[in-house]
Short mmCIF file of C-alpha atoms and ligand atoms in Angstrom, two decimals:
data_model
loop_
_atom_site.label_atom_id
_atom_site.label_comp_id
_atom_site.label_asym_id
_atom_site.label_seq_id
_atom_site.Cartn_x
_atom_site.Cartn_y
_atom_site.Cartn_z
CA MET K 519 -6.64 -34.59 15.13
CA GLN K 520 -8.32 -31.19 15.90
CA THR K 521 -5.91 -28.85 14.58
CA VAL K 522 -3.74 -29.45 11.59
CA LEU K 523 -1.10 -27.17 9.94
CA VAL K 524 -0.23 -27.14 6.39
CA THR K 525 3.15 -25.51 5.36
CA GLY K 526 3.83 -24.62 1.88
CA ALA K 527 0.26 -23.52 1.49
CA ALA K 528 0.71 -21.24 -1.31
CA GLY K 529 2.23 -23.89 -3.58
CA GLY K 530 0.55 -26.10 -6.09
CA ILE K 531 -0.31 -29.03 -3.62
CA GLY K 532 -1.22 -26.78 -0.91
CA THR K 533 -3.42 -24.74 -2.74
CA ARG K 534 -5.32 -28.00 -3.88
CA LEU K 535 -5.53 -29.16 -0.34
CA ARG K 536 -7.39 -26.16 0.61
CA THR K 537 -10.53 -27.82 -1.04
CA LEU K 538 -9.60 -31.32 -0.41
CA LEU K 539 -9.15 -30.96 3.15
CA HIS K 540 -12.01 -28.59 3.72
CA GLY K 541 -14.14 -30.04 6.51
CA VAL K 542 -12.02 -33.11 7.25
CA TYR K 543 -10.32 -31.76 10.46
CA PRO K 544 -12.19 -29.18 12.78
CA ARG K 545 -9.23 -26.69 12.29
CA LEU K 546 -6.86 -26.06 9.63
CA ARG K 547 -3.86 -23.73 9.84
CA TRP K 548 -2.20 -22.61 6.65
CA SER K 549 1.36 -21.33 6.47
CA ASP K 550 3.99 -19.93 3.89
CA LEU K 551 6.35 -17.30 3.34
CA ARG K 552 3.69 -15.26 1.93
CA ALA K 553 -0.03 -15.51 2.08
CA PRO K 554 -1.81 -16.63 -1.35
CA PRO K 555 -4.18 -14.04 -2.42
CA GLU K 556 -7.30 -16.01 -1.24
CA LEU K 557 -5.65 -16.28 2.32
CA ALA K 558 -4.69 -12.76 2.79
CA ASN K 559 -6.53 -11.28 5.96
CA ASP K 560 -7.70 -14.70 6.63
CA PRO K 561 -7.06 -15.78 10.29
CA SER K 562 -6.31 -19.36 9.33
CA PHE K 563 -3.06 -18.16 7.61
CA VAL K 564 -0.01 -17.73 9.45
CA GLN K 565 2.89 -16.19 7.79
CA ALA K 566 6.36 -18.05 8.75
CA ASP K 567 9.93 -18.54 7.53
CA LEU K 568 10.88 -22.02 8.22
CA ALA K 569 14.49 -21.03 8.24
CA ASP K 570 13.63 -19.22 11.57
CA LEU K 571 13.26 -21.51 14.40
CA ALA K 572 11.49 -19.07 16.63
CA GLN K 573 8.97 -18.24 13.97
CA VAL K 574 8.30 -22.18 13.52
CA GLU K 575 7.94 -22.77 17.16
CA LYS K 576 5.08 -20.12 17.28
CA LEU K 577 3.54 -21.52 14.10
CA VAL K 578 3.21 -24.98 15.54
CA THR K 579 1.86 -23.97 18.90
CA GLY K 580 -1.46 -25.88 19.54
CA VAL K 581 -1.01 -28.04 16.54
CA ASP K 582 -1.81 -31.64 16.68
CA GLY K 583 -0.63 -32.79 13.38
CA ILE K 584 1.23 -31.20 10.44
CA VAL K 585 1.39 -31.73 6.80
CA HIS K 586 4.98 -30.37 5.73
CA LEU K 587 4.79 -29.34 2.17
CA GLY K 588 6.94 -26.20 2.67
CA GLY K 589 10.41 -25.40 1.09
CA GLU K 590 11.69 -25.68 -2.30
CA SER K 591 9.83 -28.01 -4.55
CA VAL K 592 12.58 -28.36 -7.51
CA GLU K 593 16.16 -28.18 -7.96
CA GLN K 594 17.67 -25.01 -6.73
CA PRO K 595 21.27 -23.70 -5.82
CA TRP K 596 22.61 -25.12 -2.74
CA GLU K 597 22.13 -22.01 -0.39
CA ARG K 598 18.32 -22.04 -1.20
CA ILE K 599 18.08 -25.85 -0.69
CA LEU K 600 19.94 -25.43 2.59
CA GLN K 601 17.97 -22.90 4.30
CA ALA K 602 14.34 -23.88 2.90
CA ASN K 603 14.92 -27.66 2.94
CA ILE K 604 17.68 -28.77 5.34
CA VAL K 605 17.51 -25.95 8.12
CA GLY K 606 13.69 -25.56 7.48
CA CYS K 607 12.84 -29.21 7.89
CA TYR K 608 15.06 -29.61 10.89
CA ASN K 609 13.18 -26.38 12.51
CA LEU K 610 9.89 -28.00 11.64
CA PHE K 611 10.73 -31.41 13.41
CA GLU K 612 12.29 -29.79 16.42
CA ALA K 613 9.50 -27.24 16.85
CA ALA K 614 7.04 -30.24 16.59
CA ARG K 615 8.84 -32.08 19.27
CA ARG K 616 9.24 -29.20 21.66
CA ASN K 617 5.56 -28.25 21.41
CA LYS K 618 4.27 -32.18 21.55
CA VAL K 619 2.71 -32.13 18.17
CA GLN K 620 1.64 -35.94 17.67
CA ARG K 621 2.23 -36.44 14.01
CA VAL K 622 4.12 -35.25 11.06
CA VAL K 623 3.40 -36.02 7.36
CA PHE K 624 6.40 -35.05 5.36
CA ALA K 625 6.10 -34.56 1.66
CA SER K 626 9.29 -36.30 0.31
CA SER K 627 9.72 -36.89 -3.22
CA ASN K 628 10.54 -39.47 -6.06
CA HIS K 629 13.77 -37.45 -6.40
CA ALA K 630 14.98 -39.04 -3.31
CA VAL K 631 15.57 -42.32 -5.46
CA GLY K 632 15.71 -40.56 -8.96
CA PHE K 633 18.89 -42.25 -10.17
CA TYR K 634 17.41 -45.75 -10.06
CA PRO K 635 16.82 -46.73 -13.83
CA ARG K 636 13.32 -47.16 -15.06
CA ARG K 637 13.72 -50.86 -15.62
CA ARG K 638 14.24 -51.41 -11.76
CA ARG K 639 11.19 -51.81 -9.60
CA ILE K 640 12.00 -50.66 -6.08
CA GLY K 641 10.28 -50.70 -2.60
CA VAL K 642 10.57 -48.05 0.00
CA ASN K 643 13.65 -49.61 1.61
CA ALA K 644 15.74 -49.25 -1.40
CA ALA K 645 19.00 -47.22 -0.45
CA VAL K 646 18.34 -43.49 -1.52
CA ARG K 647 19.87 -42.62 -5.00
CA PRO K 648 19.10 -38.77 -5.05
CA ASP K 649 19.20 -37.07 -8.41
CA SER K 650 19.63 -33.43 -7.26
CA ARG K 651 20.55 -31.42 -4.14
CA TYR K 652 16.66 -31.13 -3.96
CA GLY K 653 16.53 -35.09 -3.90
CA VAL K 654 19.25 -34.99 -1.21
CA SER K 655 17.27 -32.57 0.95
CA LYS K 656 14.21 -35.01 0.62
CA ALA K 657 16.48 -38.03 1.71
CA PHE K 658 17.59 -35.77 4.77
CA GLY K 659 13.91 -35.13 5.71
CA GLU K 660 13.16 -38.79 5.69
CA ALA K 661 16.13 -39.50 7.77
CA LEU K 662 15.23 -36.63 10.38
CA GLY K 663 11.77 -38.06 10.39
CA ALA K 664 13.00 -41.70 11.49
CA LEU K 665 15.10 -39.98 14.13
CA TYR K 666 12.24 -37.86 15.75
CA ALA K 667 10.06 -41.08 15.42
CA ASP K 668 12.45 -43.41 16.96
CA LYS K 669 13.99 -41.11 19.52
CA HIS K 670 10.99 -38.83 20.41
CA GLY K 671 7.90 -40.70 19.65
CA LEU K 672 6.53 -38.46 17.03
CA ARG K 673 4.60 -40.50 14.41
CA VAL K 674 5.88 -39.66 11.08
CA THR K 675 4.85 -40.37 7.48
CA CYS K 676 6.98 -39.59 4.50
CA ILE K 677 5.18 -39.65 1.27
CA ARG K 678 7.77 -39.82 -1.80
CA ILE K 679 5.35 -37.87 -4.13
CA GLY K 680 5.46 -38.89 -7.67
CA ASN K 681 3.81 -36.27 -10.06
CA PHE K 682 0.83 -34.63 -8.41
CA GLY K 683 -1.92 -33.54 -10.96
CA ASP K 684 -5.47 -34.28 -12.48
CA ALA K 685 -3.76 -36.54 -15.13
CA PRO K 686 -0.50 -38.00 -16.24
CA VAL K 687 0.64 -36.17 -19.27
CA ASP K 688 3.55 -38.13 -20.60
CA ARG K 689 5.51 -41.50 -20.50
CA ARG K 690 7.30 -40.90 -17.22
CA ARG K 691 4.13 -39.70 -15.63
CA LEU K 692 2.06 -42.71 -16.58
CA SER K 693 4.52 -44.52 -13.95
CA ILE K 694 4.61 -41.88 -11.11
CA TRP K 695 1.29 -40.22 -11.29
CA LEU K 696 -0.61 -39.05 -8.11
CA LYS K 697 -4.27 -38.11 -8.27
CA PRO K 698 -4.96 -35.23 -5.76
CA GLU K 699 -7.62 -37.42 -3.86
CA ASP K 700 -5.00 -40.32 -3.67
CA LEU K 701 -2.61 -37.97 -1.95
CA VAL K 702 -5.43 -36.93 0.51
CA GLN K 703 -5.93 -40.75 1.35
CA LEU K 704 -2.12 -41.08 2.15
CA ILE K 705 -2.19 -37.81 4.14
CA ARG K 706 -5.27 -38.96 6.27
CA ILE K 707 -3.37 -42.41 6.80
CA GLY K 708 -0.42 -40.34 8.06
CA LEU K 709 -2.49 -38.32 10.44
CA GLU K 710 -5.02 -40.78 11.50
CA HIS K 711 -3.92 -44.33 11.43
CA PRO K 712 -3.55 -45.62 15.11
CA ASP K 713 -0.82 -48.19 14.43
CA LEU K 714 1.64 -45.87 12.52
CA HIS K 715 5.05 -45.21 14.05
CA TYR K 716 7.40 -44.38 11.04
CA GLU K 717 6.68 -45.18 7.49
CA ILE K 718 7.72 -44.10 3.89
CA PHE K 719 4.93 -44.44 1.10
CA PHE K 720 5.30 -43.96 -2.67
CA GLY K 721 2.72 -41.00 -3.47
CA ALA K 722 1.58 -42.77 -6.46
CA SER K 723 -1.88 -43.69 -8.04
CA ASP K 724 -3.05 -47.00 -9.50
CA ASN K 725 -0.32 -46.99 -12.10
CA ALA K 726 0.12 -50.22 -14.09
CA ARG K 727 3.37 -48.83 -15.10
CA SER K 728 4.73 -47.91 -11.82
CA TRP K 729 8.24 -48.69 -10.89
CA TRP K 730 7.49 -48.64 -7.22
CA ASP K 731 6.16 -51.40 -4.98
CA ASN K 732 3.90 -49.58 -2.49
CA GLU K 733 3.11 -52.20 -0.39
CA PRO K 734 3.49 -50.43 3.05
CA ALA K 735 0.87 -47.96 1.82
CA PHE K 736 -1.68 -50.81 0.79
CA ARG K 737 -0.91 -52.34 4.17
CA TYR K 738 -2.33 -49.48 5.94
CA GLY K 739 -5.45 -49.28 3.70
CA PHE K 740 -4.57 -47.10 0.72
CA ARG K 741 -6.89 -47.75 -2.21
CA PRO K 742 -5.79 -45.31 -5.05
CA ILE K 743 -8.64 -44.36 -7.35
CA GLY K 744 -6.50 -42.86 -10.13
CA ARG K 745 -5.89 -45.31 -12.98
CA ALA K 746 -3.11 -43.81 -15.04
CA GLU K 747 -3.73 -46.24 -17.76
CA ASP K 748 -7.02 -44.51 -18.50
CA TYR K 749 -4.78 -41.62 -19.84
CA ALA K 750 -2.19 -43.64 -21.67
CA ALA K 751 -3.15 -42.76 -25.25
CA ALA K 752 -3.11 -38.99 -24.70
CA ALA K 753 -0.07 -39.30 -22.73
CA LEU K 754 2.01 -41.36 -25.13
CA ALA K 755 0.83 -39.09 -28.09
CA ALA K 756 2.12 -36.26 -26.01
CA GLN K 757 5.59 -38.10 -25.35
CA LYS K 758 6.05 -38.16 -29.36
CA THR K 759 6.27 -34.48 -29.33
CA LEU K 760 8.87 -34.25 -26.73
CA PRO K 761 12.68 -34.45 -27.72
CA PRO K 762 14.63 -37.48 -26.50
CA ASP K 763 16.50 -37.20 -23.47
CA PRO K 764 19.19 -40.18 -23.21
CA ILE K 765 19.86 -39.47 -19.52
CA GLY K 766 16.22 -38.32 -18.21
CA ASP K 767 14.52 -40.92 -20.27
CA TRP K 768 16.54 -43.75 -18.98
CA TYR K 769 16.18 -42.85 -15.00
CA GLN K 770 13.03 -42.59 -12.95
CA GLY K 771 14.00 -39.04 -11.92
CA GLY K 772 13.58 -37.80 -15.60
CA PRO K 773 14.75 -34.36 -16.21
CA PHE K 774 16.26 -33.97 -12.72
CA CYS K 775 18.73 -36.46 -13.63
CA ALA K 776 19.77 -34.88 -16.81
CA ASP K 777 19.94 -31.41 -15.42
CA GLU K 778 23.73 -30.51 -14.80
CA PHE K 779 24.81 -34.04 -15.79
CA ASP K 780 28.32 -34.97 -16.48
CA GLY K 781 28.58 -38.49 -15.45
CA ASP K 782 28.92 -41.51 -17.37
CA PRO K 783 27.30 -40.86 -20.79
CA ASP K 784 26.27 -44.58 -21.25
CA PRO K 785 23.51 -44.75 -18.60
CA ALA K 786 23.10 -48.61 -19.20
CA ALA K 787 26.62 -49.09 -17.81
CA THR K 788 25.57 -47.78 -14.22
C1 15L L 574 8.83 -33.09 -7.66
O1 15L L 574 9.44 -33.34 -6.53
C2 15L L 574 8.26 -31.67 -7.87
O2 15L L 574 8.16 -31.09 -6.68
C3 15L L 574 7.53 -31.61 -9.04
O3 15L L 574 7.50 -30.22 -9.34
C4 15L L 574 7.62 -32.50 -10.18
O4 15L L 574 8.81 -32.13 -10.71
C5 15L L 574 7.82 -33.84 -9.50
O5 15L L 574 8.67 -34.04 -8.63
C6 15L L 574 8.13 -34.91 -10.63
O6 15L L 574 9.09 -35.59 -10.72
O7 15L L 574 7.56 -34.82 -11.78
#
């Protein structure tokens, strides 16, 4: 990997990757709809609207690998999800194919499977159970990645990111926390591992309360350094200050499940 493009550079994860990927690859290209202040006037930043295929084609020219974080990162009205996450994701993969990009790492999300109850332990092959239009867009991106891997030979890694941050701050996040350095490990497996064709990984650290079997990631050498249990006392104390949420507390996707919810009010029945 000589030149790696990171979309969604102005977001929380993109901003953090600026430090964490520094020096890892010879050339990094950063992109977003608007430049983050520290990249204004920096030649490594290329402004682009993912919903515009011509712009995306220009953006990926000369790139070997892409870390695709761009698009909406939470639930939004359909029209915004459609443009940023459906059309934008298609444009990204299609432009990658046309320009002979070798690898794409797609930032998927736990919300592709958010409607599994917390009492279920799932692997990456469990059928998708999105908890939002946003979650549906992540399932779409995973499917699109599989198509481009199987039909066009692009090497694709989908990381179902749990909750990215320096520490897990409540009960749900004790199960789904992802330490930034552990995300970098997963990204590097996606961009560098010689045997990788198409994989889905859970983006989660070493979380004793995890709901996910992340065997594929471990098989590729993932060795998370973040241990959620080290933060358990503080996270559980913080949880006590939060109001109960009968729907959100039952399902893995938490508040994304409760948002707009008018389904069966007895979640144990589903
Ligand atoms: C996500 O997919 C979001 O991008 C992030 O903002 C968090 O909400 C995270 O999931 C989560 O589930 O905590």
